[in-house]
PDB file of C-alpha atoms and ligand atoms in Angstrom:
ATOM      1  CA  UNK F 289      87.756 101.973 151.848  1.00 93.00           C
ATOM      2  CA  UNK F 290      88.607  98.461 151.837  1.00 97.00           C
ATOM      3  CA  UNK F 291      86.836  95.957 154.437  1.00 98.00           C
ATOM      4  CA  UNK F 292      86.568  92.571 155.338  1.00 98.00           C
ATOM      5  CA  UNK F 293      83.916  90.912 157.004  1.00 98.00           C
ATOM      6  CA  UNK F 294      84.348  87.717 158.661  1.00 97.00           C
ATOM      7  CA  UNK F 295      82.830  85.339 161.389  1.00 96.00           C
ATOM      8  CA  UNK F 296      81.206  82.068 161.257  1.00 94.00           C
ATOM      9  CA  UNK F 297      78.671  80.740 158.567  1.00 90.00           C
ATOM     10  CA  UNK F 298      75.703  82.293 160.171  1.00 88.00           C
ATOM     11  CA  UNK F 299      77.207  84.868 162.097  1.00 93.00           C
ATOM     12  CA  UNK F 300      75.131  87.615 159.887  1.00 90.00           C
ATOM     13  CA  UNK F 301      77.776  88.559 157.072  1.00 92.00           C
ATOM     14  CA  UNK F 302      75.958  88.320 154.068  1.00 90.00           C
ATOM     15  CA  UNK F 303      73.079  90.507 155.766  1.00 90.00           C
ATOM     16  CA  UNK F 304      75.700  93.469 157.466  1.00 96.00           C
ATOM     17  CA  UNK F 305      77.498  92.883 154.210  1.00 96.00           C
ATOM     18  CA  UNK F 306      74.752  94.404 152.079  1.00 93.00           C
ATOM     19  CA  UNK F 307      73.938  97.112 154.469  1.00 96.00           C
ATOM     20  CA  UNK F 308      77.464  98.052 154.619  1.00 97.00           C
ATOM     21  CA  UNK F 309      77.781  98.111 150.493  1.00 96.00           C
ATOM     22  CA  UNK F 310      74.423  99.761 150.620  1.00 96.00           C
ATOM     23  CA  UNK F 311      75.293 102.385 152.838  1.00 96.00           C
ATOM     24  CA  UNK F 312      79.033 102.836 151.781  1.00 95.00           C
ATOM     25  CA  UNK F 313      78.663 102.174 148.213  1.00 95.00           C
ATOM     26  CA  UNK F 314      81.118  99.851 147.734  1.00 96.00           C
ATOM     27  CA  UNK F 315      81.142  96.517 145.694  1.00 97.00           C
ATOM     28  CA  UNK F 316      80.193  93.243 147.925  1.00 96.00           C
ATOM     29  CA  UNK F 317      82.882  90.879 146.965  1.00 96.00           C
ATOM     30  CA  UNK F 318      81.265  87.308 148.268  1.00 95.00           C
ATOM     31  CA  UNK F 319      83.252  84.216 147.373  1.00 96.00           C
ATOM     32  CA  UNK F 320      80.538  81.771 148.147  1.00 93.00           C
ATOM     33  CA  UNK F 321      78.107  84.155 146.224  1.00 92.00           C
ATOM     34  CA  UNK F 322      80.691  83.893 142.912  1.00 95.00           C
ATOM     35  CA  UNK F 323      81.224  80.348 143.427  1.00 96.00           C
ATOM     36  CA  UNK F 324      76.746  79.796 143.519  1.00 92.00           C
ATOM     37  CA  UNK F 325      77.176  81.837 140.734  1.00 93.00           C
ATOM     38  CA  UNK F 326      79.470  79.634 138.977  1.00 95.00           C
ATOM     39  CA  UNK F 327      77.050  76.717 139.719  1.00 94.00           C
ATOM     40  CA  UNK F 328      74.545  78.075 138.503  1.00 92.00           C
ATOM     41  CA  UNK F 329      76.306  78.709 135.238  1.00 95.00           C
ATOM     42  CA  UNK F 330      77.224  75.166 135.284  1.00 96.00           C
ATOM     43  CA  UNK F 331      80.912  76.523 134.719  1.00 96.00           C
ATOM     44  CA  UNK F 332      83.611  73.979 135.297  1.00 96.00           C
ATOM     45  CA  UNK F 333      84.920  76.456 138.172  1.00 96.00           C
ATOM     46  CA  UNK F 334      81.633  75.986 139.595  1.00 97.00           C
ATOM     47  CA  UNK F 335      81.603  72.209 138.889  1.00 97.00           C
ATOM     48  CA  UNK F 336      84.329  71.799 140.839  1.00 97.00           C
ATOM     49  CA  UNK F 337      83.292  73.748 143.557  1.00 97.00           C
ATOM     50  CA  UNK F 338      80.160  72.095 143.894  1.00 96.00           C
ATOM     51  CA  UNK F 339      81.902  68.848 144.773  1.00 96.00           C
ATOM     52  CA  UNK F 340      83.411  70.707 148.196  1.00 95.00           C
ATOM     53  CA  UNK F 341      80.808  72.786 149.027  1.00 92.00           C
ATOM     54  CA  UNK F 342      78.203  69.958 149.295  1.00 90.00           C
ATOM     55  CA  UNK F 343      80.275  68.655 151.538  1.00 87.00           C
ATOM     56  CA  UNK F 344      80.636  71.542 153.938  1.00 87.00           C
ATOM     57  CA  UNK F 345      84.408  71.627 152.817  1.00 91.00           C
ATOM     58  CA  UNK F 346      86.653  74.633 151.627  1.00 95.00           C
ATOM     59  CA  UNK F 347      86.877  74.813 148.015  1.00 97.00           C
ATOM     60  CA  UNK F 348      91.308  74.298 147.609  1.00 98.00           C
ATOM     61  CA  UNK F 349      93.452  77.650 148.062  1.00 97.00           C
ATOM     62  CA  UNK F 350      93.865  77.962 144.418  1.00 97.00           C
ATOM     63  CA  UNK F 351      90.712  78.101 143.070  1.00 97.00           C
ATOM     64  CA  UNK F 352      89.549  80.200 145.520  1.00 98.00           C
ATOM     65  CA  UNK F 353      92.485  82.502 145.059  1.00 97.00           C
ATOM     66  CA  UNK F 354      91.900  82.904 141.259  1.00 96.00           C
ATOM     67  CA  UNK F 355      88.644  83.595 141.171  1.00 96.00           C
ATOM     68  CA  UNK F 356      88.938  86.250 143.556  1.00 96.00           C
ATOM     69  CA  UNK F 357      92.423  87.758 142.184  1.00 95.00           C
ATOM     70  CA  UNK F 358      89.932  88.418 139.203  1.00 94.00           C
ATOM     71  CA  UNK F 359      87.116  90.030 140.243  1.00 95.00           C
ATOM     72  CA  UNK F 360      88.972  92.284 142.662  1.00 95.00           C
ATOM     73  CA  UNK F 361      90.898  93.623 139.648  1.00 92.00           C
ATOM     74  CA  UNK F 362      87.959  94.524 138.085  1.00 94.00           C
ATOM     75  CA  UNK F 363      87.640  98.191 137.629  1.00 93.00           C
ATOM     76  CA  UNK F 364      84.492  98.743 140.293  1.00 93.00           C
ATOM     77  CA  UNK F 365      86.935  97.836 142.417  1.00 93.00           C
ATOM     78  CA  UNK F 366      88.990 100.936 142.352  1.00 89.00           C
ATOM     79  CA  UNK F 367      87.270 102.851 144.912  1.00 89.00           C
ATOM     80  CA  UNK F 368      86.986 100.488 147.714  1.00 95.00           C
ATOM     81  CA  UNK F 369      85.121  96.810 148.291  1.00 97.00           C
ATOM     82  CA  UNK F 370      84.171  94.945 151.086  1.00 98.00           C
ATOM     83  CA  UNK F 371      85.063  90.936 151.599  1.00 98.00           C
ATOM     84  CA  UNK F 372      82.758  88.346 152.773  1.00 96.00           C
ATOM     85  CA  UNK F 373      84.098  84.520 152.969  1.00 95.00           C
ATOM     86  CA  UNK F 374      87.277  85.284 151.598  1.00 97.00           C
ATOM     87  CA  UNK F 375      89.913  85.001 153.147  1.00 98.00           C
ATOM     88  CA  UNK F 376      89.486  81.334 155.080  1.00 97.00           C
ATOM     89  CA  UNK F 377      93.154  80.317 155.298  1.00 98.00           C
ATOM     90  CA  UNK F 378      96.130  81.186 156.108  1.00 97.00           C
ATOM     91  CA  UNK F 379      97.291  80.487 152.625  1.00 98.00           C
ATOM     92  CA  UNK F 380      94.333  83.096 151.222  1.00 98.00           C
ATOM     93  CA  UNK F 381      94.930  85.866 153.919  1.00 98.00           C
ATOM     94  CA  UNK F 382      98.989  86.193 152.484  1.00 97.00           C
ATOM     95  CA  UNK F 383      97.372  85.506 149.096  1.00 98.00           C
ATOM     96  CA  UNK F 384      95.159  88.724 149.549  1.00 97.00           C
ATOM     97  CA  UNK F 385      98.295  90.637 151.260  1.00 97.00           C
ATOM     98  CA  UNK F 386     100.405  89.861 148.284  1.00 96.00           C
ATOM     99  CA  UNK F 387      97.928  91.005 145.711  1.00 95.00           C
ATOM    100  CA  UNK F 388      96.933  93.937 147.469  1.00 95.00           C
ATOM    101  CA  UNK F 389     100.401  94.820 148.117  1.00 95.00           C
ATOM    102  CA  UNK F 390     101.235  94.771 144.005  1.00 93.00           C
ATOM    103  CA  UNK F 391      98.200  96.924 143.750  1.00 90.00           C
ATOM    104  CA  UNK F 392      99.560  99.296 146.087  1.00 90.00           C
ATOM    105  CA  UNK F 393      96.646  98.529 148.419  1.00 92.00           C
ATOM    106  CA  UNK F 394      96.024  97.502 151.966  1.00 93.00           C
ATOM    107  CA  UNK F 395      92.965  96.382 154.046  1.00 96.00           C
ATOM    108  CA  UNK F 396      91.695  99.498 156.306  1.00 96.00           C
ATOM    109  CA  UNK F 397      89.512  97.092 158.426  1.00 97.00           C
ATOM    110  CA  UNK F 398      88.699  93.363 159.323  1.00 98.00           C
ATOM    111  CA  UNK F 399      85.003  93.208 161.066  1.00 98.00           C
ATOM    112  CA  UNK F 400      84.952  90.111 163.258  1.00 98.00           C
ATOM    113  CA  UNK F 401      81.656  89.116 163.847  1.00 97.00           C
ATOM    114  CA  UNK F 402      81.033  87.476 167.303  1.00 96.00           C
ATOM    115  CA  UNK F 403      77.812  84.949 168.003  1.00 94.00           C
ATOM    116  CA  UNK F 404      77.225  82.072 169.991  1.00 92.00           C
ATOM    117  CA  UNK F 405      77.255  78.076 168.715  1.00 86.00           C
ATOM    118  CA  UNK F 406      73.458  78.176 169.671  1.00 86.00           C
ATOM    119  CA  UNK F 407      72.279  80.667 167.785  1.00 88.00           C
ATOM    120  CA  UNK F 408      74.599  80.033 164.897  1.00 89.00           C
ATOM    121  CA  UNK F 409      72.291  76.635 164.599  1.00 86.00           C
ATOM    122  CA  UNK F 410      69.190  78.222 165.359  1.00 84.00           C
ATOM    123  CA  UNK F 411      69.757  80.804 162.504  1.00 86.00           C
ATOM    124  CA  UNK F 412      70.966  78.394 159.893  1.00 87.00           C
ATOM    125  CA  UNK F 413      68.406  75.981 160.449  1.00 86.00           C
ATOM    126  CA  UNK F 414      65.679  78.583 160.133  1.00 91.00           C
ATOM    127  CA  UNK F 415      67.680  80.177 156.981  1.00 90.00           C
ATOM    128  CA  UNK F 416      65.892  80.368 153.616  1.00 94.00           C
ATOM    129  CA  UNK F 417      67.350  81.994 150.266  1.00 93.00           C
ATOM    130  CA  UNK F 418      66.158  82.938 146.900  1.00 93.00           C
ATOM    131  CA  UNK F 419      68.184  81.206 144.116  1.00 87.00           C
ATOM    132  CA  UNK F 420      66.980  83.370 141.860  1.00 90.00           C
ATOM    133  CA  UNK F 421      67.391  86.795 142.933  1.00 91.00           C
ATOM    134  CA  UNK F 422      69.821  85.914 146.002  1.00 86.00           C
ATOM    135  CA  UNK F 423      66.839  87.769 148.522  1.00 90.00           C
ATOM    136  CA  UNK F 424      67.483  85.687 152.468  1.00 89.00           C
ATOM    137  CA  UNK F 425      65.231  85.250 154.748  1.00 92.00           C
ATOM    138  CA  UNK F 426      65.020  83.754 158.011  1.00 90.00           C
ATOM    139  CA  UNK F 427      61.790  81.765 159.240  1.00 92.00           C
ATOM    140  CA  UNK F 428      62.090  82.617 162.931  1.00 86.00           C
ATOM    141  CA  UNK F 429      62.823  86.656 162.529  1.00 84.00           C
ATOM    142  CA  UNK F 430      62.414  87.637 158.832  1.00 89.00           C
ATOM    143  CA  UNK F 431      59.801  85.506 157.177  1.00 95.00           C
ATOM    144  CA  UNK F 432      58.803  86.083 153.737  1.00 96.00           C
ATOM    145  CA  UNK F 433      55.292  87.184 153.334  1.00 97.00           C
ATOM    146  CA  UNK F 434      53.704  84.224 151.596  1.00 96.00           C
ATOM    147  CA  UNK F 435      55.566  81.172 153.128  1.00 95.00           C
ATOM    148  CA  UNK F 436      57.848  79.271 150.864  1.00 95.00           C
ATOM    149  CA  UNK F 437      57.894  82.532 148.239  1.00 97.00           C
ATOM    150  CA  UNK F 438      60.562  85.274 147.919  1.00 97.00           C
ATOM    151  CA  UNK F 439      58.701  88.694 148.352  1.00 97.00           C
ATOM    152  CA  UNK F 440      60.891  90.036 145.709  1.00 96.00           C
ATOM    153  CA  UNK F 441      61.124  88.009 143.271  1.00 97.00           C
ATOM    154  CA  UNK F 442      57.969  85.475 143.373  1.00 97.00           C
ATOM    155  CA  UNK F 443      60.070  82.615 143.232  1.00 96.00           C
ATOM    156  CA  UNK F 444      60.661  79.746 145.453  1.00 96.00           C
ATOM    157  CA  UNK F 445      62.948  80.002 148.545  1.00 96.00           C
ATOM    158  CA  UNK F 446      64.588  77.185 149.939  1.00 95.00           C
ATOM    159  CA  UNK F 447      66.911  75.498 151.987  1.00 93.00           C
ATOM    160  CA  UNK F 448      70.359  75.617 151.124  1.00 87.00           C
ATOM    161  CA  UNK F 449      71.841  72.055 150.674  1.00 84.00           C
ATOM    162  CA  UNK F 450      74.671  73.134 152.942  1.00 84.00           C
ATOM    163  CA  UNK F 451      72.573  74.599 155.894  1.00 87.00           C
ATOM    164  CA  UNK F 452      71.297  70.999 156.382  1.00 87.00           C
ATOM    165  CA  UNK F 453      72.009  69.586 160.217  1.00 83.00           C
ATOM    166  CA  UNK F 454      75.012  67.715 158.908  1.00 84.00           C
ATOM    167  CA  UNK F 455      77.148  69.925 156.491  1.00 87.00           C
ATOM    168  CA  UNK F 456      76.506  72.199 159.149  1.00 87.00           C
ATOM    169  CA  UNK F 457      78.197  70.741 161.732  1.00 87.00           C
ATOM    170  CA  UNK F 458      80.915  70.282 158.895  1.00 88.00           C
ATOM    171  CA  UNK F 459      81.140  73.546 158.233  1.00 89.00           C
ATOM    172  CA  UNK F 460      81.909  75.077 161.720  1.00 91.00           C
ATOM    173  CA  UNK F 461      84.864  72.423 162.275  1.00 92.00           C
ATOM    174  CA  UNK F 462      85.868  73.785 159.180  1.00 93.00           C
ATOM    175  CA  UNK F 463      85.767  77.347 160.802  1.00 94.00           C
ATOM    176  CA  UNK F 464      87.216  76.615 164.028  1.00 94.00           C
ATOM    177  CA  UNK F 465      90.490  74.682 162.459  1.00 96.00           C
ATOM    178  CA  UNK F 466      91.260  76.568 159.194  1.00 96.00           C
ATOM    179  CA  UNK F 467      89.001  80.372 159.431  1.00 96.00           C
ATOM    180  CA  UNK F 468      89.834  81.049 163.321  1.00 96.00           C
ATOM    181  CA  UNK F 469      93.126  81.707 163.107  1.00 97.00           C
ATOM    182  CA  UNK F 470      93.267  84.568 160.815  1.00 98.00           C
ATOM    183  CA  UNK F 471      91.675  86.698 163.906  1.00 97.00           C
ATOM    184  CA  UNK F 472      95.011  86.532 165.495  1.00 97.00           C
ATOM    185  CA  UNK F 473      96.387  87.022 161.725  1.00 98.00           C
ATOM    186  CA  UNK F 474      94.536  90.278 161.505  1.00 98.00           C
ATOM    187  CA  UNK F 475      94.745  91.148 165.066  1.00 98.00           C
ATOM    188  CA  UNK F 476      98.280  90.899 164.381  1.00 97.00           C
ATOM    189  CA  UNK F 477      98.355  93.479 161.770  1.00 96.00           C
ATOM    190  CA  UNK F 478      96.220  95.828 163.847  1.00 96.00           C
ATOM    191  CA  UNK F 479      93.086  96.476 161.890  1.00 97.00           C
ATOM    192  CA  UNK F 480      91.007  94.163 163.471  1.00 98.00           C
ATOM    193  CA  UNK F 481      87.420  95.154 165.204  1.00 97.00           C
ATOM    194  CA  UNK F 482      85.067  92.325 166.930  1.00 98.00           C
ATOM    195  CA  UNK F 483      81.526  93.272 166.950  1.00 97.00           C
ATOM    196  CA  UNK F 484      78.360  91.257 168.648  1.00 96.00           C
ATOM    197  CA  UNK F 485      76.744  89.596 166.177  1.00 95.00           C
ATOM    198  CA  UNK F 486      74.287  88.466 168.759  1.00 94.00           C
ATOM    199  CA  UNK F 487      72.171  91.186 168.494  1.00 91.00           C
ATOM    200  CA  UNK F 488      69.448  91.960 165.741  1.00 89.00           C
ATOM    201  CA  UNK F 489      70.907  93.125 162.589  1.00 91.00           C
ATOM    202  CA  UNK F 490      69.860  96.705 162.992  1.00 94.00           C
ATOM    203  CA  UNK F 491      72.083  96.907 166.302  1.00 96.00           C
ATOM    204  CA  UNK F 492      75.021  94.906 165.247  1.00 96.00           C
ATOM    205  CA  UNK F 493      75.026  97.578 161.947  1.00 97.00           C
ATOM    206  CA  UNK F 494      74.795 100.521 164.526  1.00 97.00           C
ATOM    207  CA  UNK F 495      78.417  98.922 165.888  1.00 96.00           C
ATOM    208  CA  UNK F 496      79.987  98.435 162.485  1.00 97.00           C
ATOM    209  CA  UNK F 497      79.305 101.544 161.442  1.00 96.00           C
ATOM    210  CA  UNK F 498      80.672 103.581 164.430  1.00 95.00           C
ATOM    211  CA  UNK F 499      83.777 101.472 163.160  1.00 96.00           C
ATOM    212  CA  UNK F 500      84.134 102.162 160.297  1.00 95.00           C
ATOM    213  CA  UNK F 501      83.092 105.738 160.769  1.00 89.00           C
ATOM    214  CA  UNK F 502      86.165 106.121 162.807  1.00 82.00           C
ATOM    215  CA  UNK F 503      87.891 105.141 159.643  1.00 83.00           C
ATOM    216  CA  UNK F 504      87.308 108.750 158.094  1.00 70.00           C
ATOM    217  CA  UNK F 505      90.143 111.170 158.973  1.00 58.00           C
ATOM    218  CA  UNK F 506      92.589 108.129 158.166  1.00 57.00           C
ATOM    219  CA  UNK F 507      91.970 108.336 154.670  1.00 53.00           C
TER     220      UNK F 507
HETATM  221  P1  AMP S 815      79.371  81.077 152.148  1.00 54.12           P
HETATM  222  O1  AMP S 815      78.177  81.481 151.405  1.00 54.12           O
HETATM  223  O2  AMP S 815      80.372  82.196 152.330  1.00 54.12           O
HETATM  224  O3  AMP S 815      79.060  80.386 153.469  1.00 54.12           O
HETATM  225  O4  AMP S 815      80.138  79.986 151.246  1.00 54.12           O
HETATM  226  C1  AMP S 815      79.520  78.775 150.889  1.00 54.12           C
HETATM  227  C2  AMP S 815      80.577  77.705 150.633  1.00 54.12           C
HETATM  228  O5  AMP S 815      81.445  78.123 149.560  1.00 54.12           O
HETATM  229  C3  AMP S 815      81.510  77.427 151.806  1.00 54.12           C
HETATM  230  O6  AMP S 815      80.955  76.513 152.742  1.00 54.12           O
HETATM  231  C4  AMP S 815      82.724  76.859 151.081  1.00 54.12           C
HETATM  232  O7  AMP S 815      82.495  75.506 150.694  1.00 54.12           O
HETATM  233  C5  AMP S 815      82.781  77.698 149.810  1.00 54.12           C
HETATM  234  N1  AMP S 815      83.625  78.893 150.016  1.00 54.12           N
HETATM  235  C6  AMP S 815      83.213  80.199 150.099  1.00 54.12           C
HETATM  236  N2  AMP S 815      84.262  81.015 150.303  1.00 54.12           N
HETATM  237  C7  AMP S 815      85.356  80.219 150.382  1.00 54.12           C
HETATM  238  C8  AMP S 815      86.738  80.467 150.606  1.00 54.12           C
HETATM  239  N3  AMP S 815      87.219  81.706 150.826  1.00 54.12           N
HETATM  240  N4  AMP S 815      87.588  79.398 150.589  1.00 54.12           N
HETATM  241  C9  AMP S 815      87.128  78.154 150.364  1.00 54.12           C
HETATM  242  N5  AMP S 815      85.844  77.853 150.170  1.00 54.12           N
HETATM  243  C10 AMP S 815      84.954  78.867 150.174  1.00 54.12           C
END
């Protein structure tokens, strides 16, 4: 199966993402995870990057379209994957379509993930990762054990630069003007769900996967 998560930053779709791969076993194609990655590699894709995402801002169209042309031609790919971040645009959604469409493939399902400005803020604020091992965590519902310590790895969580107040605030305008519109986009082409992100994890997974149970018999 082939799924795409989307919603905005904070809405929960790094954390329904890995229960979904988990459960469906399915690669979790992340663009802002590859582009960390890149970072942290100190590639000059990721040097670019950087200089966006600091910012709050999209990384440009192209970039963002090659690296993920690539890694969704790898061969784990075959089978399935699910999308999270990608697409933002307009210009990556017909990207995606066109790519897919030379691979003979189409999405089977866009998860729209619904939650409020307030607790969008309230969860990024609170929001903690693991550079090393990519483990989140969030202070007000999932703490780690030891503060200030990922429980799997040992190593340091922190703050990411771009869940600070301002790049925050940056980062939704960025949603609402260039990321919003693909819900008509995929509403459009009939494969869109919206689930309550709202709830606790556990519940809001409960609701994706009654979708995308529904899914079986269609392929
Ligand atoms: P995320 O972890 O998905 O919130 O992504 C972190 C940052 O990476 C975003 O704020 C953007 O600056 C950049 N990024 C991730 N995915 C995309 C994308 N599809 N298009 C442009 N920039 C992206």
């Amino acid at each position: 199966m082939r799924l795409l998560i989307m919603g905005a930053p904070g809405a929960g779709k790094g954390t329904q993402a890995k229960l979904i791969t988990e459960k469906y076993n399915i690669p979790h194609i992340s663009s802002g995870d590859i582009f960390r990655q890149e970072i942290k590699d100190n590639t000059k894709d990721g040097q670019l990057a950087n200089k966006y995402i600091i910012k709050g801002q999209l990384v440009p169209d192209e970039l963002t379209i090659s690296v993920i042309s690539k890694r969704l031609q790898k061969e784990d790919c075959n089978h399935g994957f699910l999308l999270d971040g990608f697409p933002r645009t307009i210009k990556q959604a017909h990207a995606l379509d066109q790519l897919l469409a030379k691979l003979d493939l189409k999405l089977d399902l866009v998860i729209n993930l619904n939650v409020s400005k307030d607790l969008i803020i309230k969860r990024l604020s609170g929001r903690r990762v693991c550079l090393k091992c990519g483990a989140t965590y969030n202070l007000n519902t999932n703490p780690p054990k030891k503060e200030g310590i990922c429980d799997r790895c040992g190593d340091t969580i922190i703050l990411r630069d771009d869940d600070k107040e301002e790049t925050v605030k940056m980062r939704l305008d960025v949603y609402e003007n260039q990321t919003k519109p693909l819900i008509k986009y995929y509403s459009d082409q009939k494969i869109l769900v919206h689930v309550d992100g709202n709830l606790n994890f556990r519940d809001t997974f409960k609701e994706v996967v009654k979708f995308i149970g529904d899914l079986d018999g269609k392929h």
